[in-house]
Amino acid sequence: QVQLVESGGGSVQSGGSLRLSCAASGYTYSSACMGWFRQAPGKEREGVAAIDSDGTTGYTDSVKGRFTISQDNAKNTLYLQMNSLKPEDTAMYYCAAAKTPLARYYGLWASIVEYNYWGQGTQVTVSS
């Protein structure tokens, strides 16, 4: 059974940094994709970033240059380094895993329906 467990969320001031982690267990797809999504109150869940097993990445425009997605295959852990945080980054952040590579296909990695497994989320709050 695949489990994804996020951690690292919290409250920071504008301009601050956080690093989210997603520990994966029972997930052994070698040619696959993992991603980060977020959902603010009253808004739809949106894709933030994704990474394929070969290291190909994709980012939504609003976080380019500020967020970095990475993975440690030895630890089965996905990371999201978030710098220069803004109040509009406030949301619940979710880790997701797909059985096929997605990040290399423009737009596809941000589609919720492409992912097979989801974590429970970790809250990020950025104050001005």
Coordinates of N, CA and C in Angstrom, one line a residue:
Q1 N 0.8 -1.2 0.0 CA 0.0 0.0 0.0 C 0.9 1.2 0.0
V2 N 0.6 2.1 -0.9 CA 1.4 3.4 -1.0 C 0.9 4.4 0.0
Q3 N 1.9 4.9 0.7 CA 1.6 6.0 1.6 C 2.5 7.2 1.4
L4 N 2.0 8.4 1.4 CA 2.7 9.6 1.2 C 2.4 10.5 2.4
V5 N 3.5 10.9 3.1 CA 3.3 11.7 4.3 C 4.1 13.0 4.2
E6 N 3.4 14.1 4.2 CA 4.1 15.4 4.1 C 4.4 15.9 5.5
S7 N 5.5 16.7 5.5 CA 5.9 17.4 6.7 C 6.6 18.7 6.4
G8 N 6.9 19.6 7.3 CA 7.6 20.8 7.1 C 6.9 22.1 7.0
G9 N 5.5 22.0 7.0 CA 4.7 23.2 6.9 C 4.8 24.0 8.1
G10 N 4.3 25.2 8.1 CA 4.3 26.1 9.2 C 3.9 27.5 8.9
S11 N 4.2 28.4 9.8 CA 3.9 29.8 9.6 C 5.1 30.6 9.5
V12 N 5.3 31.4 8.5 CA 6.4 32.3 8.3 C 6.0 33.6 7.8
Q13 N 6.9 34.6 7.9 CA 6.6 35.9 7.4 C 7.0 36.0 6.0
S14 N 6.4 37.0 5.3 CA 6.7 37.2 3.9 C 8.2 37.3 3.7
G15 N 8.7 36.7 2.7 CA 10.1 36.7 2.4 C 10.9 35.5 3.0
G16 N 10.2 34.8 3.9 CA 10.8 33.7 4.6 C 10.9 32.4 3.7
S17 N 11.4 31.4 4.3 CA 11.6 30.1 3.6 C 11.1 28.9 4.4
L18 N 10.7 27.9 3.7 CA 10.3 26.6 4.3 C 10.7 25.5 3.4
R19 N 11.0 24.3 3.9 CA 11.2 23.2 3.1 C 10.2 22.1 3.5
L20 N 9.4 21.7 2.5 CA 8.5 20.6 2.7 C 9.1 19.3 2.3
S21 N 8.7 18.2 3.0 CA 9.2 16.9 2.7 C 8.0 16.0 2.5
C22 N 8.2 15.0 1.7 CA 7.1 14.0 1.5 C 7.8 12.6 1.5
A23 N 7.5 11.8 2.6 CA 8.1 10.5 2.7 C 7.2 9.5 2.0
A24 N 7.7 8.7 1.1 CA 6.9 7.8 0.3 C 7.3 6.4 0.8
S25 N 6.3 5.5 1.0 CA 6.5 4.1 1.3 C 5.6 3.3 0.4
G26 N 6.0 2.1 0.0 CA 5.2 1.2 -0.8 C 5.2 1.7 -2.2
Y27 N 6.0 2.7 -2.6 CA 5.9 3.2 -4.0 C 7.2 2.9 -4.7
T28 N 7.1 2.1 -5.7 CA 8.4 1.6 -6.4 C 8.4 1.8 -7.9
Y29 N 7.6 2.7 -8.4 CA 7.6 3.0 -9.8 C 8.9 3.7 -10.2
S30 N 9.7 3.1 -11.0 CA 11.0 3.7 -11.3 C 10.8 4.8 -12.4
S31 N 9.9 4.6 -13.3 CA 9.7 5.6 -14.4 C 8.4 6.4 -14.1
A32 N 8.5 7.3 -13.1 CA 7.3 7.9 -12.6 C 7.5 9.4 -12.3
C33 N 6.5 9.9 -11.8 CA 6.5 11.4 -11.5 C 6.0 11.6 -10.1
M34 N 6.6 12.6 -9.4 CA 6.0 13.0 -8.1 C 5.8 14.5 -8.2
G35 N 4.8 15.0 -7.5 CA 4.5 16.4 -7.6 C 4.0 17.0 -6.3
W36 N 4.0 18.3 -6.3 CA 3.4 19.1 -5.2 C 2.3 19.9 -5.7
F37 N 1.2 19.9 -5.0 CA 0.0 20.7 -5.3 C -0.3 21.5 -4.1
R38 N -1.2 22.5 -4.3 CA -1.6 23.3 -3.1 C -3.1 23.8 -3.4
Q39 N -3.7 24.0 -2.2 CA -5.1 24.4 -2.3 C -5.4 25.4 -1.2
A40 N -5.7 26.6 -1.6 CA -6.1 27.7 -0.7 C -7.6 27.6 -0.4
P41 N -8.0 28.2 0.7 CA -9.5 28.2 1.0 C -10.3 28.8 -0.1
G42 N -11.3 28.1 -0.6 CA -12.2 28.6 -1.6 C -11.7 28.5 -3.0
K43 N -10.5 27.9 -3.2 CA -9.9 27.8 -4.5 C -9.7 26.3 -4.9
E44 N -9.5 26.1 -6.2 CA -9.2 24.8 -6.6 C -7.8 24.4 -6.3
R45 N -7.6 23.1 -6.2 CA -6.2 22.6 -6.1 C -5.4 22.8 -7.3
E46 N -4.2 23.3 -7.2 CA -3.4 23.6 -8.3 C -2.0 23.0 -8.2
G47 N -1.4 22.7 -9.4 CA -0.1 22.1 -9.4 C 1.0 23.2 -9.1
V48 N 1.9 22.8 -8.3 CA 3.0 23.8 -8.0 C 4.3 23.4 -8.7
A49 N 4.7 22.1 -8.6 CA 5.9 21.6 -9.2 C 5.8 20.1 -9.3
A50 N 6.6 19.6 -10.3 CA 6.7 18.1 -10.4 C 8.0 17.7 -10.9
I51 N 8.4 16.4 -10.6 CA 9.7 15.9 -11.0 C 9.6 14.5 -11.4
D52 N 10.1 14.2 -12.6 CA 10.2 12.8 -13.1 C 11.4 12.1 -12.4
S53 N 11.4 10.8 -12.6 CA 12.5 10.0 -12.0 C 13.9 10.3 -12.6
D54 N 13.8 10.9 -13.9 CA 15.1 11.2 -14.5 C 15.6 12.6 -14.2
G55 N 14.8 13.3 -13.3 CA 15.2 14.7 -12.9 C 14.5 15.8 -13.6
T56 N 13.8 15.5 -14.7 CA 13.0 16.5 -15.4 C 12.0 17.2 -14.5
T57 N 12.0 18.5 -14.5 CA 11.1 19.2 -13.6 C 10.1 20.1 -14.3
G58 N 9.0 20.5 -13.6 CA 8.1 21.4 -14.2 C 7.6 22.3 -13.0
Y59 N 7.4 23.6 -13.3 CA 6.9 24.5 -12.3 C 5.8 25.4 -12.8
T60 N 4.9 25.7 -11.9 CA 3.9 26.7 -12.3 C 4.6 28.1 -12.3
D61 N 4.1 29.0 -13.2 CA 4.8 30.3 -13.4 C 5.0 31.1 -12.1
S62 N 4.1 31.0 -11.2 CA 4.1 31.9 -10.0 C 5.2 31.5 -9.0
V63 N 5.8 30.3 -9.2 CA 6.8 29.9 -8.2 C 8.2 29.8 -8.9
K64 N 8.3 29.9 -10.2 CA 9.5 29.8 -10.8 C 10.6 30.8 -10.3
G65 N 11.8 30.3 -10.0 CA 12.8 31.1 -9.4 C 12.7 31.2 -7.9
R66 N 11.6 30.8 -7.3 CA 11.5 30.8 -5.8 C 11.4 29.4 -5.2
F67 N 10.8 28.5 -5.9 CA 10.6 27.1 -5.3 C 11.5 26.2 -6.1
T68 N 12.0 25.2 -5.4 CA 12.8 24.1 -6.1 C 12.3 22.7 -5.6
I69 N 12.0 21.9 -6.6 CA 11.6 20.5 -6.2 C 12.8 19.6 -6.4
S70 N 12.9 18.6 -5.5 CA 14.0 17.7 -5.6 C 13.5 16.4 -5.0
Q71 N 14.3 15.3 -5.2 CA 14.0 14.0 -4.6 C 15.3 13.3 -4.2
D72 N 15.2 12.5 -3.2 CA 16.2 11.7 -2.7 C 15.7 10.3 -2.9
N73 N 16.1 9.6 -3.9 CA 15.6 8.3 -4.2 C 16.1 7.3 -3.1
A74 N 17.2 7.4 -2.6 CA 17.7 6.5 -1.5 C 16.8 6.6 -0.3
K75 N 16.3 7.8 0.0 CA 15.4 8.0 1.1 C 13.9 7.9 0.8
N76 N 13.6 7.7 -0.5 CA 12.2 7.8 -1.0 C 11.5 9.0 -0.5
T77 N 12.2 10.1 -0.6 CA 11.6 11.4 -0.1 C 11.6 12.5 -1.2
L78 N 10.6 13.2 -1.2 CA 10.4 14.3 -2.2 C 10.5 15.6 -1.3
Y79 N 11.1 16.6 -1.9 CA 11.2 17.9 -1.2 C 10.7 19.1 -2.0
L80 N 10.3 20.1 -1.3 CA 10.0 21.4 -2.0 C 10.6 22.5 -1.2
Q81 N 11.7 23.1 -1.7 CA 12.3 24.2 -1.0 C 11.6 25.5 -1.5
M82 N 11.1 26.2 -0.6 CA 10.3 27.4 -0.9 C 11.0 28.6 -0.3
N83 N 11.4 29.5 -1.2 CA 12.1 30.7 -0.7 C 11.3 31.9 -1.1
S84 N 11.6 33.1 -0.6 CA 10.9 34.3 -0.9 C 9.4 34.1 -0.9
L85 N 8.9 33.5 0.2 CA 7.5 33.2 0.3 C 6.7 34.5 0.3
K86 N 5.5 34.4 -0.2 CA 4.5 35.5 -0.3 C 3.2 35.1 0.4
P87 N 2.4 36.0 0.8 CA 1.1 35.7 1.4 C 0.2 34.8 0.5
E88 N 0.4 35.1 -0.8 CA -0.4 34.3 -1.8 C 0.0 32.8 -1.9
D89 N 1.1 32.5 -1.3 CA 1.6 31.1 -1.2 C 0.9 30.3 -0.1
T90 N 0.1 31.0 0.7 CA -0.6 30.4 1.8 C -1.6 29.3 1.3
A91 N -1.5 28.1 1.7 CA -2.4 27.0 1.3 C -2.0 25.7 2.0
M92 N -2.8 24.7 1.8 CA -2.5 23.4 2.2 C -1.7 22.8 1.0
Y93 N -0.6 22.2 1.3 CA 0.3 21.7 0.3 C 0.2 20.1 0.3
Y94 N 0.0 19.6 -0.9 CA -0.1 18.1 -1.0 C 1.0 17.5 -1.9
C95 N 1.4 16.3 -1.5 CA 2.3 15.5 -2.2 C 1.5 14.5 -3.0
A96 N 1.9 14.3 -4.3 CA 1.2 13.3 -5.1 C 2.2 12.5 -5.9
A97 N 1.8 11.3 -6.3 CA 2.7 10.4 -7.0 C 1.9 9.8 -8.2
A98 N 2.6 9.7 -9.3 CA 2.0 9.1 -10.5 C 2.8 7.9 -11.0
K99 N 2.1 7.1 -11.7 CA 2.8 5.8 -12.2 C 3.5 6.1 -13.5
T100 N 3.3 7.2 -14.1 CA 4.0 7.5 -15.4 C 4.7 8.8 -15.3
P101 N 5.7 9.1 -16.1 CA 6.4 10.4 -16.2 C 5.5 11.4 -16.7
L102 N 5.5 12.6 -16.1 CA 4.6 13.7 -16.5 C 5.3 15.0 -16.6
A103 N 6.3 15.2 -15.8 CA 7.0 16.5 -15.8 C 7.5 17.0 -17.1
R104 N 7.8 16.0 -18.0 CA 8.4 16.4 -19.3 C 7.4 16.9 -20.3
Y105 N 6.1 16.7 -19.9 CA 5.0 17.1 -20.8 C 4.4 18.4 -20.3
Y106 N 4.5 19.4 -21.0 CA 4.0 20.7 -20.6 C 2.6 20.7 -20.3
G107 N 2.2 21.1 -19.1 CA 0.9 21.2 -18.7 C 0.3 19.9 -18.1
L108 N 0.8 18.7 -18.5 CA 0.3 17.5 -18.1 C 0.5 17.2 -16.6
W109 N 1.7 17.6 -16.1 CA 2.1 17.3 -14.7 C 1.2 18.0 -13.7
A110 N 0.5 19.1 -14.1 CA -0.3 19.9 -13.2 C -1.8 19.4 -13.2
S111 N -2.0 18.3 -13.9 CA -3.4 17.8 -13.9 C -3.6 16.8 -12.8
I112 N -4.6 17.1 -11.9 CA -4.9 16.3 -10.8 C -5.2 14.9 -11.1
V113 N -5.9 14.6 -12.2 CA -6.4 13.3 -12.6 C -5.2 12.4 -13.0
E114 N -4.1 12.9 -13.3 CA -2.9 12.1 -13.7 C -2.2 11.4 -12.6
Y115 N -2.6 11.8 -11.3 CA -1.9 11.2 -10.2 C -2.7 10.2 -9.5
N116 N -2.0 9.1 -9.0 CA -2.6 8.0 -8.5 C -2.7 8.0 -7.0
Y117 N -1.8 8.7 -6.3 CA -1.7 8.6 -4.9 C -1.5 10.0 -4.3
W118 N -2.1 10.3 -3.2 CA -2.0 11.6 -2.5 C -1.7 11.5 -1.0
G119 N -1.0 12.5 -0.5 CA -0.8 12.6 0.9 C -2.0 13.4 1.5
Q120 N -1.9 13.6 2.8 CA -2.9 14.3 3.6 C -2.7 15.8 3.6
G121 N -1.5 16.2 3.3 CA -1.3 17.7 3.2 C -0.6 18.2 4.4
T122 N 0.1 19.4 4.2 CA 0.7 20.1 5.3 C 0.4 21.6 5.1
Q123 N 0.1 22.3 6.1 CA -0.3 23.7 6.0 C 0.8 24.7 5.9
V124 N 0.8 25.6 5.0 CA 1.8 26.7 4.9 C 1.0 28.0 5.0
T125 N 1.4 28.8 5.9 CA 0.8 30.1 6.1 C 1.9 31.2 6.1
V126 N 1.7 32.1 5.2 CA 2.7 33.2 5.0 C 2.0 34.5 5.4
S127 N 2.5 35.2 6.4 CA 1.9 36.5 6.8 C 2.7 37.7 6.3
S128 N 2.0 38.8 6.0 CA 2.6 39.9 5.4 C 3.2 40.8 6.5

